[in-house]
mmCIF file of C-alpha atoms in Angstrom:
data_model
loop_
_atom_site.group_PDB
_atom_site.id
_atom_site.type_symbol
_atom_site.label_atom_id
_atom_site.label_comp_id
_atom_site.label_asym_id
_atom_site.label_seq_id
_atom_site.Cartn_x
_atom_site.Cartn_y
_atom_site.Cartn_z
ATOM 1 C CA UNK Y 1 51.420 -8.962 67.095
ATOM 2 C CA UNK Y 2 51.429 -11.948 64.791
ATOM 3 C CA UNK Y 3 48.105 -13.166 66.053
ATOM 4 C CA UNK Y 4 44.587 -11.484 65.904
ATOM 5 C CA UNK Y 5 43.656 -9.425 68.645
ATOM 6 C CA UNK Y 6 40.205 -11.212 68.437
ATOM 7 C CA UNK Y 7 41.475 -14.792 68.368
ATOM 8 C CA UNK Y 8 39.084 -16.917 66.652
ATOM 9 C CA UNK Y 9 36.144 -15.089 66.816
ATOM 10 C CA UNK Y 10 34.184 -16.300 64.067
ATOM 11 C CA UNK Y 11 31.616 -12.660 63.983
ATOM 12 C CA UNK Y 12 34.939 -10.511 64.023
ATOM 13 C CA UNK Y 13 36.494 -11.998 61.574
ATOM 14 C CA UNK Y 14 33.635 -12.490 58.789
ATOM 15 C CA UNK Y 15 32.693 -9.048 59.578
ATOM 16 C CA UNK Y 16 36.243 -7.792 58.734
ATOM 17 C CA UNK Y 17 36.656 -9.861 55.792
ATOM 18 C CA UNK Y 18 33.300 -8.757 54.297
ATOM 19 C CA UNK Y 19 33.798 -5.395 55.335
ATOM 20 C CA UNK Y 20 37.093 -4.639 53.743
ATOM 21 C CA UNK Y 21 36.233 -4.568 49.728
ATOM 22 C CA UNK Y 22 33.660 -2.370 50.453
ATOM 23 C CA UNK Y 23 36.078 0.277 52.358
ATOM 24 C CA UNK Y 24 38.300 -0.015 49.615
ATOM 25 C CA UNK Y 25 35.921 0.599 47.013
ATOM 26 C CA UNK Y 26 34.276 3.484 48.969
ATOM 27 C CA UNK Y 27 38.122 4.705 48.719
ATOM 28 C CA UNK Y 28 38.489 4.656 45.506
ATOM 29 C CA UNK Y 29 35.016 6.422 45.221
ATOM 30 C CA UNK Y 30 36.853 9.058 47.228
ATOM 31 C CA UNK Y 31 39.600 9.043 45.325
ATOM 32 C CA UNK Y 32 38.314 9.471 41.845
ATOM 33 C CA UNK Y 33 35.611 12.074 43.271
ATOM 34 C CA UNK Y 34 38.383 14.437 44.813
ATOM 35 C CA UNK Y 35 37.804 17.456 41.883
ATOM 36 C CA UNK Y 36 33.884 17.275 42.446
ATOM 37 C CA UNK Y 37 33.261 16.257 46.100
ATOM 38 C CA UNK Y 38 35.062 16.372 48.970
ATOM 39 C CA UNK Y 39 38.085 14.394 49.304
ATOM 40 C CA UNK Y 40 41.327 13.396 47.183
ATOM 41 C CA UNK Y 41 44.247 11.531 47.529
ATOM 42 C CA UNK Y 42 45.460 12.306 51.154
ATOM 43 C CA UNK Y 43 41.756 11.132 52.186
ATOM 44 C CA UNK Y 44 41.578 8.515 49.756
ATOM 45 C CA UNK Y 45 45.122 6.720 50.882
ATOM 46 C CA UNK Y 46 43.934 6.567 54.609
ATOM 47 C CA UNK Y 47 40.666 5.148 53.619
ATOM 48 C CA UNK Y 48 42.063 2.203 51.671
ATOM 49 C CA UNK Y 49 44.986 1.739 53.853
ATOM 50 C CA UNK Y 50 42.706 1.726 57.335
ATOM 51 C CA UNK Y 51 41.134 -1.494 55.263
ATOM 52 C CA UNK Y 52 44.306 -3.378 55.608
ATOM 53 C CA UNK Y 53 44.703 -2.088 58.998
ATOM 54 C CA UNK Y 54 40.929 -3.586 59.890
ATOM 55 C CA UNK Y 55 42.252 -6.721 58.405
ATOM 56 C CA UNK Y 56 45.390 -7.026 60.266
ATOM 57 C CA UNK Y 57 43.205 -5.892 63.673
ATOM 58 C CA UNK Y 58 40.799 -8.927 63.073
ATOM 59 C CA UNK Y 59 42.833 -11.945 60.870
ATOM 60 C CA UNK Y 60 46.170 -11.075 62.475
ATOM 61 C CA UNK Y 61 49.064 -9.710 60.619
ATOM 62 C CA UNK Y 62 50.690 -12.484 58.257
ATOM 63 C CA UNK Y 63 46.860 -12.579 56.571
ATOM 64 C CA UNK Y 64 46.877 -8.886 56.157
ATOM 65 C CA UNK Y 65 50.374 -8.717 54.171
ATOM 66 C CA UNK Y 66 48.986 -11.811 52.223
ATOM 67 C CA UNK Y 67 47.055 -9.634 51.182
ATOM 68 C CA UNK Y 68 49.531 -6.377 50.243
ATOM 69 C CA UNK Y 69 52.705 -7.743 49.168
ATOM 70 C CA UNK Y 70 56.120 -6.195 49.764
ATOM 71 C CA UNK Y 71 56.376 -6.596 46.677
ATOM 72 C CA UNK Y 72 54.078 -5.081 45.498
ATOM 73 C CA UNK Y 73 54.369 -2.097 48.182
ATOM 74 C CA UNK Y 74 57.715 -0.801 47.457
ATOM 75 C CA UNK Y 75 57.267 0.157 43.996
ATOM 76 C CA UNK Y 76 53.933 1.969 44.972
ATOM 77 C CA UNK Y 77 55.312 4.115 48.205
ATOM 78 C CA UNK Y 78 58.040 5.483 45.753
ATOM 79 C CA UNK Y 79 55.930 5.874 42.336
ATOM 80 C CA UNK Y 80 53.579 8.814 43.981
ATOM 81 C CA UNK Y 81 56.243 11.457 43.803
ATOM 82 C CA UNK Y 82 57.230 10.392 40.505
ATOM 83 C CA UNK Y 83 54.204 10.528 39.145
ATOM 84 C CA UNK Y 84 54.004 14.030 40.541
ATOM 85 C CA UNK Y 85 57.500 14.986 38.963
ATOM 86 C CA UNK Y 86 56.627 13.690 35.999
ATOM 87 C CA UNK Y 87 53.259 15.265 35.202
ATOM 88 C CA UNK Y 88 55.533 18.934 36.479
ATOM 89 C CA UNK Y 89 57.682 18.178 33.622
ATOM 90 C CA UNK Y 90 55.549 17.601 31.441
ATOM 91 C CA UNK Y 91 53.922 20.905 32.010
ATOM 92 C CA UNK Y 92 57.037 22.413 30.888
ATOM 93 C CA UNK Y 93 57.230 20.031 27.528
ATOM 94 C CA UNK Y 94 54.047 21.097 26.525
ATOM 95 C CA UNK Y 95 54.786 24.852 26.900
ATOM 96 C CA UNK Y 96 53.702 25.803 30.289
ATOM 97 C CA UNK Y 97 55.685 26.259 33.477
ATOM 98 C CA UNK Y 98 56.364 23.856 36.193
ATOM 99 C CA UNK Y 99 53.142 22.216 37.585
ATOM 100 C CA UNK Y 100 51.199 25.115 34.849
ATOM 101 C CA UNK Y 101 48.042 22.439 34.308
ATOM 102 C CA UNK Y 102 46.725 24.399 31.723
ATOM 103 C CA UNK Y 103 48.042 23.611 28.733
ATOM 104 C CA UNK Y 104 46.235 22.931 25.322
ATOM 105 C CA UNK Y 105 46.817 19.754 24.039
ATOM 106 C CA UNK Y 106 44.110 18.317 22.127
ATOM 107 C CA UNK Y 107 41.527 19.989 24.570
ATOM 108 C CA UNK Y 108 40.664 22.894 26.197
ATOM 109 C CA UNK Y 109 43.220 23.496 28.845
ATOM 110 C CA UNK Y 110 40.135 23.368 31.663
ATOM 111 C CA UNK Y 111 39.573 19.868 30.778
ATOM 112 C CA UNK Y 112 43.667 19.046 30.617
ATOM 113 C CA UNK Y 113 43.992 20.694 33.502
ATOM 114 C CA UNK Y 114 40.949 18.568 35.153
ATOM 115 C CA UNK Y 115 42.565 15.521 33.731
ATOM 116 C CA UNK Y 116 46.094 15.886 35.585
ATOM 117 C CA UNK Y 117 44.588 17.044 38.549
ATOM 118 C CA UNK Y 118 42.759 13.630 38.688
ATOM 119 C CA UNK Y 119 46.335 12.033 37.979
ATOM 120 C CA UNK Y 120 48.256 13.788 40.517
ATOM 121 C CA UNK Y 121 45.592 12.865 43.678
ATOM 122 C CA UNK Y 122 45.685 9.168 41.960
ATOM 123 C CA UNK Y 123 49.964 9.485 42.652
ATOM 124 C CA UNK Y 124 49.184 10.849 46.048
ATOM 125 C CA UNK Y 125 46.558 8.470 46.638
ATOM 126 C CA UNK Y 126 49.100 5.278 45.639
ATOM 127 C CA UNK Y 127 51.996 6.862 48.111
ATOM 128 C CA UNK Y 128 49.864 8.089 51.052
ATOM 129 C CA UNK Y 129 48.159 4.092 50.360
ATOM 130 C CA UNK Y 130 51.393 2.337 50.594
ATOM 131 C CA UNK Y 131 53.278 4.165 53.120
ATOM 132 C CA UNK Y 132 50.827 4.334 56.023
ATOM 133 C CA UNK Y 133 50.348 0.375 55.570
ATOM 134 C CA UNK Y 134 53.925 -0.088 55.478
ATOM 135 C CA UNK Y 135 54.642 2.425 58.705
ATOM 136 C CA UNK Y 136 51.837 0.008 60.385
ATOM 137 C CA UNK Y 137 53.410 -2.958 59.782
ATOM 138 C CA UNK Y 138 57.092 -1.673 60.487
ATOM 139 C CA UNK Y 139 55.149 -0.443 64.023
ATOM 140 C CA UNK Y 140 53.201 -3.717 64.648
ATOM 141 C CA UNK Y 141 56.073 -5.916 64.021
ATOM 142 C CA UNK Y 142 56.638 -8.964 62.950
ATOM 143 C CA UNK C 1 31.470 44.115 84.142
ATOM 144 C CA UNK C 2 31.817 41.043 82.447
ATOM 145 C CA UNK C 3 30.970 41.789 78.144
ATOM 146 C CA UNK C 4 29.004 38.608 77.611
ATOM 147 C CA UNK C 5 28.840 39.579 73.971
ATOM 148 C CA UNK C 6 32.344 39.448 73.532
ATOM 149 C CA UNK C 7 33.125 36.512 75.020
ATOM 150 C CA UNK C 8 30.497 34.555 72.770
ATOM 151 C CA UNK C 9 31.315 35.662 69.671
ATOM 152 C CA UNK C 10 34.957 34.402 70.320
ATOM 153 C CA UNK C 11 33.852 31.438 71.858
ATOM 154 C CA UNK C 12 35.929 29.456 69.234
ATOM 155 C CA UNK C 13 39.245 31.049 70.332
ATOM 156 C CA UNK C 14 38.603 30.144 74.053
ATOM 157 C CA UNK C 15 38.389 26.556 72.879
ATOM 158 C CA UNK C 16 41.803 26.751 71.147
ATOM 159 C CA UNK C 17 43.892 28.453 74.289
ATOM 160 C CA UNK C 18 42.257 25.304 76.370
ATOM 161 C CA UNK C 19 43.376 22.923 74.051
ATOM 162 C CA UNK C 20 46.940 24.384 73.472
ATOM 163 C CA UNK C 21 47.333 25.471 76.928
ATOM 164 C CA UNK C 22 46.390 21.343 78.247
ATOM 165 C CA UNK C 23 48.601 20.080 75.425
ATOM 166 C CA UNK C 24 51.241 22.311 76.753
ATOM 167 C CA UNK C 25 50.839 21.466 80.636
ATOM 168 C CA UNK C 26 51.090 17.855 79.138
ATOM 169 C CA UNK C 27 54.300 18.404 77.007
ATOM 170 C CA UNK C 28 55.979 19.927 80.332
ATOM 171 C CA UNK C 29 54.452 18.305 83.495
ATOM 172 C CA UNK C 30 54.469 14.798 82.357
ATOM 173 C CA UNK C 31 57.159 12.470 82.599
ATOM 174 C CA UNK C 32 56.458 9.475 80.121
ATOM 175 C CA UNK C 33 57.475 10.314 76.067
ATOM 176 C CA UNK C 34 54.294 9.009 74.638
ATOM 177 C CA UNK C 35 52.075 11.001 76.917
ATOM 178 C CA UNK C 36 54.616 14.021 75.991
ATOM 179 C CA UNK C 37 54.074 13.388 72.559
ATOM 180 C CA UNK C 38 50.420 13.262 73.250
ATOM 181 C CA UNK C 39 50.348 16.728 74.552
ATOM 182 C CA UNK C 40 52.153 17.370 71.328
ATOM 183 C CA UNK C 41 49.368 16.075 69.179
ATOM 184 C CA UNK C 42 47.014 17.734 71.319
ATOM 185 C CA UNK C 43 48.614 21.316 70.566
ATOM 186 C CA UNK C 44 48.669 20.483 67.043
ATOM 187 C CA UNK C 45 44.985 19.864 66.793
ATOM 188 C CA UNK C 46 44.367 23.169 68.729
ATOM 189 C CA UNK C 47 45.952 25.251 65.779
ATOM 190 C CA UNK C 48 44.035 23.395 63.179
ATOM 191 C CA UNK C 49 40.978 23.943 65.028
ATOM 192 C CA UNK C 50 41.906 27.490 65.318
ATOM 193 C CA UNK C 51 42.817 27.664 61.104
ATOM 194 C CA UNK C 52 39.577 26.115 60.297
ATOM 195 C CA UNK C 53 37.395 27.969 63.038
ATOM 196 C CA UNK C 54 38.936 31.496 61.266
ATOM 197 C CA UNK C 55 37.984 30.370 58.032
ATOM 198 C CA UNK C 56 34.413 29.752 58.734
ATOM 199 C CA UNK C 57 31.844 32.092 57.133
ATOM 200 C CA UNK C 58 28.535 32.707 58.466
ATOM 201 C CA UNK C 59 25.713 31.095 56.529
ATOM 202 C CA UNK C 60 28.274 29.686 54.227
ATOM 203 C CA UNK C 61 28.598 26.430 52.466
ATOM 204 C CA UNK C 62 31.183 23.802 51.740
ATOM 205 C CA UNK C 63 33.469 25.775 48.830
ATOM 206 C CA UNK C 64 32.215 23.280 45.797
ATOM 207 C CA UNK C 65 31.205 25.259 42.662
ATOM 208 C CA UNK C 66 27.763 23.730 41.479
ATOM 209 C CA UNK C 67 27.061 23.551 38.106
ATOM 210 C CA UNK C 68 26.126 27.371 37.010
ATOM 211 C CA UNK C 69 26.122 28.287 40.633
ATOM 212 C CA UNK C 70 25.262 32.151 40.580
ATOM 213 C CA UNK C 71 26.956 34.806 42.567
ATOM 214 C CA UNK C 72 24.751 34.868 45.795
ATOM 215 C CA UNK C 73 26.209 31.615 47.348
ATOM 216 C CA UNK C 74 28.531 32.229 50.274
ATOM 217 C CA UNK C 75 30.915 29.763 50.549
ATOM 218 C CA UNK C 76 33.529 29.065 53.690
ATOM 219 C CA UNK C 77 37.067 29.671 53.632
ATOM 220 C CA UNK C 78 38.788 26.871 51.514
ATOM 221 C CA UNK C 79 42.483 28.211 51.809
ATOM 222 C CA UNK C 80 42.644 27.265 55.736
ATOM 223 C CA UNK C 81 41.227 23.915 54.509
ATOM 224 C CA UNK C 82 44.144 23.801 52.215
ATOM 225 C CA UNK C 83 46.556 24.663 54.881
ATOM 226 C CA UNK C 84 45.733 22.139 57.271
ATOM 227 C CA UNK C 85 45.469 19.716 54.786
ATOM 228 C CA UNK C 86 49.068 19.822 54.747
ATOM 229 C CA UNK C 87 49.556 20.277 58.611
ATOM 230 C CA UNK C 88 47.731 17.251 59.192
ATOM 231 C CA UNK C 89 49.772 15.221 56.986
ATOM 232 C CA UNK C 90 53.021 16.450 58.630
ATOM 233 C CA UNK C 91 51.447 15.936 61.922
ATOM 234 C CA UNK C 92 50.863 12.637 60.889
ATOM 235 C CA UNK C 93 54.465 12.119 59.833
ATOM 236 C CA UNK C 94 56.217 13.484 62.468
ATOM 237 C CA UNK C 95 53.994 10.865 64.885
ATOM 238 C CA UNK C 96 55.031 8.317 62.715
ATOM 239 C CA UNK C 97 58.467 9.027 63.024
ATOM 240 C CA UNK C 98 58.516 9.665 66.849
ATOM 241 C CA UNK C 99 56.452 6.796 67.610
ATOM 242 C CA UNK C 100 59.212 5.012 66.308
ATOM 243 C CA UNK C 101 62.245 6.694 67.815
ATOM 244 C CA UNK C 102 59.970 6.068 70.847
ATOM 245 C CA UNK C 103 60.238 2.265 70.386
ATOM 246 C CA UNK C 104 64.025 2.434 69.930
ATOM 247 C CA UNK C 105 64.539 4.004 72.996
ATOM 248 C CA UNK C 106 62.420 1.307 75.150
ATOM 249 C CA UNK C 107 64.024 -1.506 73.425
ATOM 250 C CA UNK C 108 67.322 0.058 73.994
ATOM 251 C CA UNK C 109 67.278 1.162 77.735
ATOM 252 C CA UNK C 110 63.863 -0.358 79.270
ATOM 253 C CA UNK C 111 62.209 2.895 80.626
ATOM 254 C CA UNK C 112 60.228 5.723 79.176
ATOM 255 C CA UNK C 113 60.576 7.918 81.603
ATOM 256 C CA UNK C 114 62.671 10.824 80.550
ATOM 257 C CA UNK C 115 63.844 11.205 84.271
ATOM 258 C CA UNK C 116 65.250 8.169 83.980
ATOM 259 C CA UNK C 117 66.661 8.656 80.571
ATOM 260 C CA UNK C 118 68.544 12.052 81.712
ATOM 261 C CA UNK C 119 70.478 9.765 84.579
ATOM 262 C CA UNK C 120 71.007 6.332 81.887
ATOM 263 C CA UNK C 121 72.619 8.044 78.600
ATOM 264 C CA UNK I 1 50.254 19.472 90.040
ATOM 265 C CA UNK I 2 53.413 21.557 89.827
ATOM 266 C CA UNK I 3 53.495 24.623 90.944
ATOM 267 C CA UNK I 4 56.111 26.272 88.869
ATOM 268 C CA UNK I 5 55.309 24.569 85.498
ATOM 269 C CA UNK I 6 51.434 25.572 86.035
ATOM 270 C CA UNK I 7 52.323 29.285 86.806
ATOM 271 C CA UNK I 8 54.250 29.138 83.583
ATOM 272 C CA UNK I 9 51.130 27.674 81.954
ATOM 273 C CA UNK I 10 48.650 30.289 83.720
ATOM 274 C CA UNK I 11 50.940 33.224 82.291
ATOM 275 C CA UNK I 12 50.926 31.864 78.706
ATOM 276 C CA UNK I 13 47.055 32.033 78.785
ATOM 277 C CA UNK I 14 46.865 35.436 79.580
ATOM 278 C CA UNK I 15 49.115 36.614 76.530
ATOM 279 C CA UNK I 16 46.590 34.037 74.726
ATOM 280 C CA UNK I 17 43.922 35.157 76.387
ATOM 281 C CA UNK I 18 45.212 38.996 75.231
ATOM 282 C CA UNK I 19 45.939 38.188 71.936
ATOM 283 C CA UNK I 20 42.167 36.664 71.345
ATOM 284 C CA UNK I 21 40.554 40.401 71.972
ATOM 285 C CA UNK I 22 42.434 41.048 68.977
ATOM 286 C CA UNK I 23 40.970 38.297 66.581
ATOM 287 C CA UNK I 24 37.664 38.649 64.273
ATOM 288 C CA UNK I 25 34.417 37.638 66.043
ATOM 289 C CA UNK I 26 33.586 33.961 64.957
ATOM 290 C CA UNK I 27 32.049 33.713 61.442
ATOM 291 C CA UNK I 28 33.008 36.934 60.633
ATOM 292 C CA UNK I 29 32.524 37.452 56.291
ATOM 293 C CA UNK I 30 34.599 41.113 56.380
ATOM 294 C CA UNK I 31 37.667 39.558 58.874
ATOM 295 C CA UNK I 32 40.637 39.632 56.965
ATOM 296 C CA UNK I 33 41.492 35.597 56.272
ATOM 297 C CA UNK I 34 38.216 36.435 54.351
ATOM 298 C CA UNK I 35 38.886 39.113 52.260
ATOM 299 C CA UNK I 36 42.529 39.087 51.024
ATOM 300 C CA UNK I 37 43.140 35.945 48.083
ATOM 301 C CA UNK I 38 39.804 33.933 49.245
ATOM 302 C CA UNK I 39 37.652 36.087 46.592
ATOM 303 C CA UNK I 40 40.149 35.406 43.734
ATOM 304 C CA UNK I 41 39.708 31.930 43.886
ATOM 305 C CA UNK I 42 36.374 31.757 44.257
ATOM 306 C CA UNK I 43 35.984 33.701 41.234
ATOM 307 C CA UNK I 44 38.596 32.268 38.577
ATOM 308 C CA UNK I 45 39.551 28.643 40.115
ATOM 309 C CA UNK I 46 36.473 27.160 37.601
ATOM 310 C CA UNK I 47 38.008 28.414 34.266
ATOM 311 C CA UNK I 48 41.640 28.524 35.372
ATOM 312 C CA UNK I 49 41.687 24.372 36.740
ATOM 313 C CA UNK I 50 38.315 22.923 35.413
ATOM 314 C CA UNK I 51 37.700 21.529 38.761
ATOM 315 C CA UNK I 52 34.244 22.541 40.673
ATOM 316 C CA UNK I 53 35.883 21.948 44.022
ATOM 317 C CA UNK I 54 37.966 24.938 45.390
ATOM 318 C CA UNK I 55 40.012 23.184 47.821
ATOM 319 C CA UNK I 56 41.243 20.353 45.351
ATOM 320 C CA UNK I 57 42.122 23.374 42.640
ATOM 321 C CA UNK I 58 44.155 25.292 45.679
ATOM 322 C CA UNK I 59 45.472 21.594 46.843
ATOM 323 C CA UNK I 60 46.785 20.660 43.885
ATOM 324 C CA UNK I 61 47.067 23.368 41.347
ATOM 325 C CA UNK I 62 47.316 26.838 43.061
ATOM 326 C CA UNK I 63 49.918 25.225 45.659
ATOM 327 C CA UNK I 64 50.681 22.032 43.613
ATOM 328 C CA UNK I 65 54.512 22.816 44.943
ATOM 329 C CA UNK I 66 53.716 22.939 48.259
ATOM 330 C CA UNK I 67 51.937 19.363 47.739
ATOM 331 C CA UNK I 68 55.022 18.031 46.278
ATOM 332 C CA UNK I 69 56.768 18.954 49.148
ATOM 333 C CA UNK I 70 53.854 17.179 51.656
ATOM 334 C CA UNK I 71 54.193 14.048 49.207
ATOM 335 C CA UNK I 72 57.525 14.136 49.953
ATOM 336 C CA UNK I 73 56.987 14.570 53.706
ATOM 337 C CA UNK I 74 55.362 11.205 53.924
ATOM 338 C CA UNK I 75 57.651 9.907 51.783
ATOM 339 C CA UNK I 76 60.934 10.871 54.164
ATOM 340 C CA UNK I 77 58.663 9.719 56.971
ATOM 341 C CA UNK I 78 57.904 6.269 55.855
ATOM 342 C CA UNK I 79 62.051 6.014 54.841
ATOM 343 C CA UNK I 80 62.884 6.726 58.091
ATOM 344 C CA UNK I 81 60.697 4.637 60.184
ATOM 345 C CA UNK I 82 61.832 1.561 57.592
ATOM 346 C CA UNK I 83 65.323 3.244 58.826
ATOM 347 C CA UNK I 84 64.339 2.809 62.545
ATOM 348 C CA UNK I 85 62.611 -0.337 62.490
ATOM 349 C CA UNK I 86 63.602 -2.433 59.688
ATOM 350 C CA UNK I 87 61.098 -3.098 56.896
ATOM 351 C CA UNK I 88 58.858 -6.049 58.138
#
């Protein structure tokens, strides 16, 4: 599928194009809401990722990885359990057990634990982001 | 004599037996591997529906704590929420990851058709 | 239609079909998916996470493990289909 499914329809593809920052902005709305309103990273990662999807439906593929580097990809489908690991560990620096959010350090531990919580469904967010556009473009091939 | 009452007020489990029970007729009647894995995906939606259906409360709302909300508020289940959160994601996964095996196969020996398959390997 | 597979199909209904006059009636507050850990949470998941919404404190805090094994999930997933297919 290296060409668009809709040719060179000039309404699909504006449409798409114009369509696609603002489904990646209401995504990171979603993400960055997750501890208030529904949603969080799972949600979030589909959201943004179904934007390069759209793009890849309606400019064909080659414009859609233009657009989302390999590059740039295979650092982020690795980083979200890192980030994950990382924050767990540093749980236990700070005194607490594994994953143990709250800990006091230089707040309350309800607001440090609000804070990682935000953290951890941004590293889900990044993973779930990068690895459904990279098993769509594995799928759609070259 | 027929108890109307009970069949109503478990109308949500009779949905869930026809959904696993089509995805399983699917999964064993039909020949092709993406229509098996279809029937699959089908039973896998009929246990989330029937997580989330047992967590509902009557009357309740979506579990979000509003600012000073007081003690009257009944809120639904959030832990099968939680629960299918994950299932969904493994679902998700494991279609990934069979969709792909999937291609394999047809680029490998031309046929989907597990029939076929049996006599070919 | 196949006979043997839908009388195989027809049989696993009726132990379904049993096993449903056993469940709670539909929006049932005293069943017991209701009553066990539910009320715990409701009650202490403000001031033990800081975070108003009970299903992101459960997600992530309560089960945070079980989340780091789902991250991994997709994770393992996405390596193997690269595996299958070759990354493009």
């Amino acid at each position: 599928m290296s060409e668009s499914l809709f040719g060179e329809d000039v309404i699909v593809r504006t449409i798409a194009r114009l369509v696609a920052p603002f489904i990646q902005l209401f995504g990171l709305y979603v993400l960055m809401h997750g501890h208030v309103s529904p949603g969080g990273g799972f949600q979030a990662g589909v959201i943004i990722a179904s934007s390069f999807i759209l793009l890849a439906l309606a400019l064909g593929l080659p414009e859609s990885k233009e657009r989302f580097k390999k590059t740039i990809r295979l650092p982020m489908e690795s980083s979200g359990p890192l980030i994950f690991a990382l924050i767990g560990v540093t749980c236990i620096l700070a005194g607490g057990y594994y994953l143990q959010y709250g800990i006091a350090f230089l707040f309350p531990p309800a607001v440090v634990s609000a804070i990682l919580i935000s953290a951890v469904e941004i590293g889900i967010g990044i993973t779930v982001l990068a690895m459904i556009v990279t098993i769509f473009y594995a799928m759609a091939g070259d | 004599m027929v108890n109307f009452g009970f069949l109503l007020g478990h109308y949500n489990y009779w949905a869930v037996v026809v959904l696993f029970l089509i995805g399983l007729y699917a999964m064993i009647v039909k020949k092709n591997l993406i229509k098996k894995f279809m029937g699959l995906n089908i039973m896998d939606t009929s246990i989330f529906l029937f997580y989330i259906s047992m967590g509902d409360v009557e009357g309740g709302v979506s579990p979000i704590i509003a600012h000073g909300g007081g003690s009257d508020v009944i809120y639904v289940n959030p832990l099968p929420s939680v629960l299918i959160l994950t299932a969904i994601v493994v679902a998700i996964s494991t279609t990934a990851l069979a969709l792909s095996l999937i291609i394999k196969i047809y680029e490998e020996y031309g046929t989907l058709d597990s029939d076929r398959l049996v006599e070919l390997m | 239609m196949k006979i043997i597979p839908s009388i195989f199909i027809l049989f696993i209904g009726v132990m379904l079909a049993a096993a449903v006059a056993g469940m709670p009636e539909f929006g049932d507050p005293n069943s017991p998916a209701n009553t066990h850990i539910v009320p715990y949470y409701r009650e202490n998941s403000l001031e033990e996470t800081g975070v108003t919404e009970i299903v992101t404190s459960i997600v992530v805090s309560y089960r945070g493990y079980d989340t780091f094994g789902e991250v991994t999930v997709i994770f393992t997933a996405g390596t193997g289909v690269i595996a299958l297919l070759g990354r493009k």
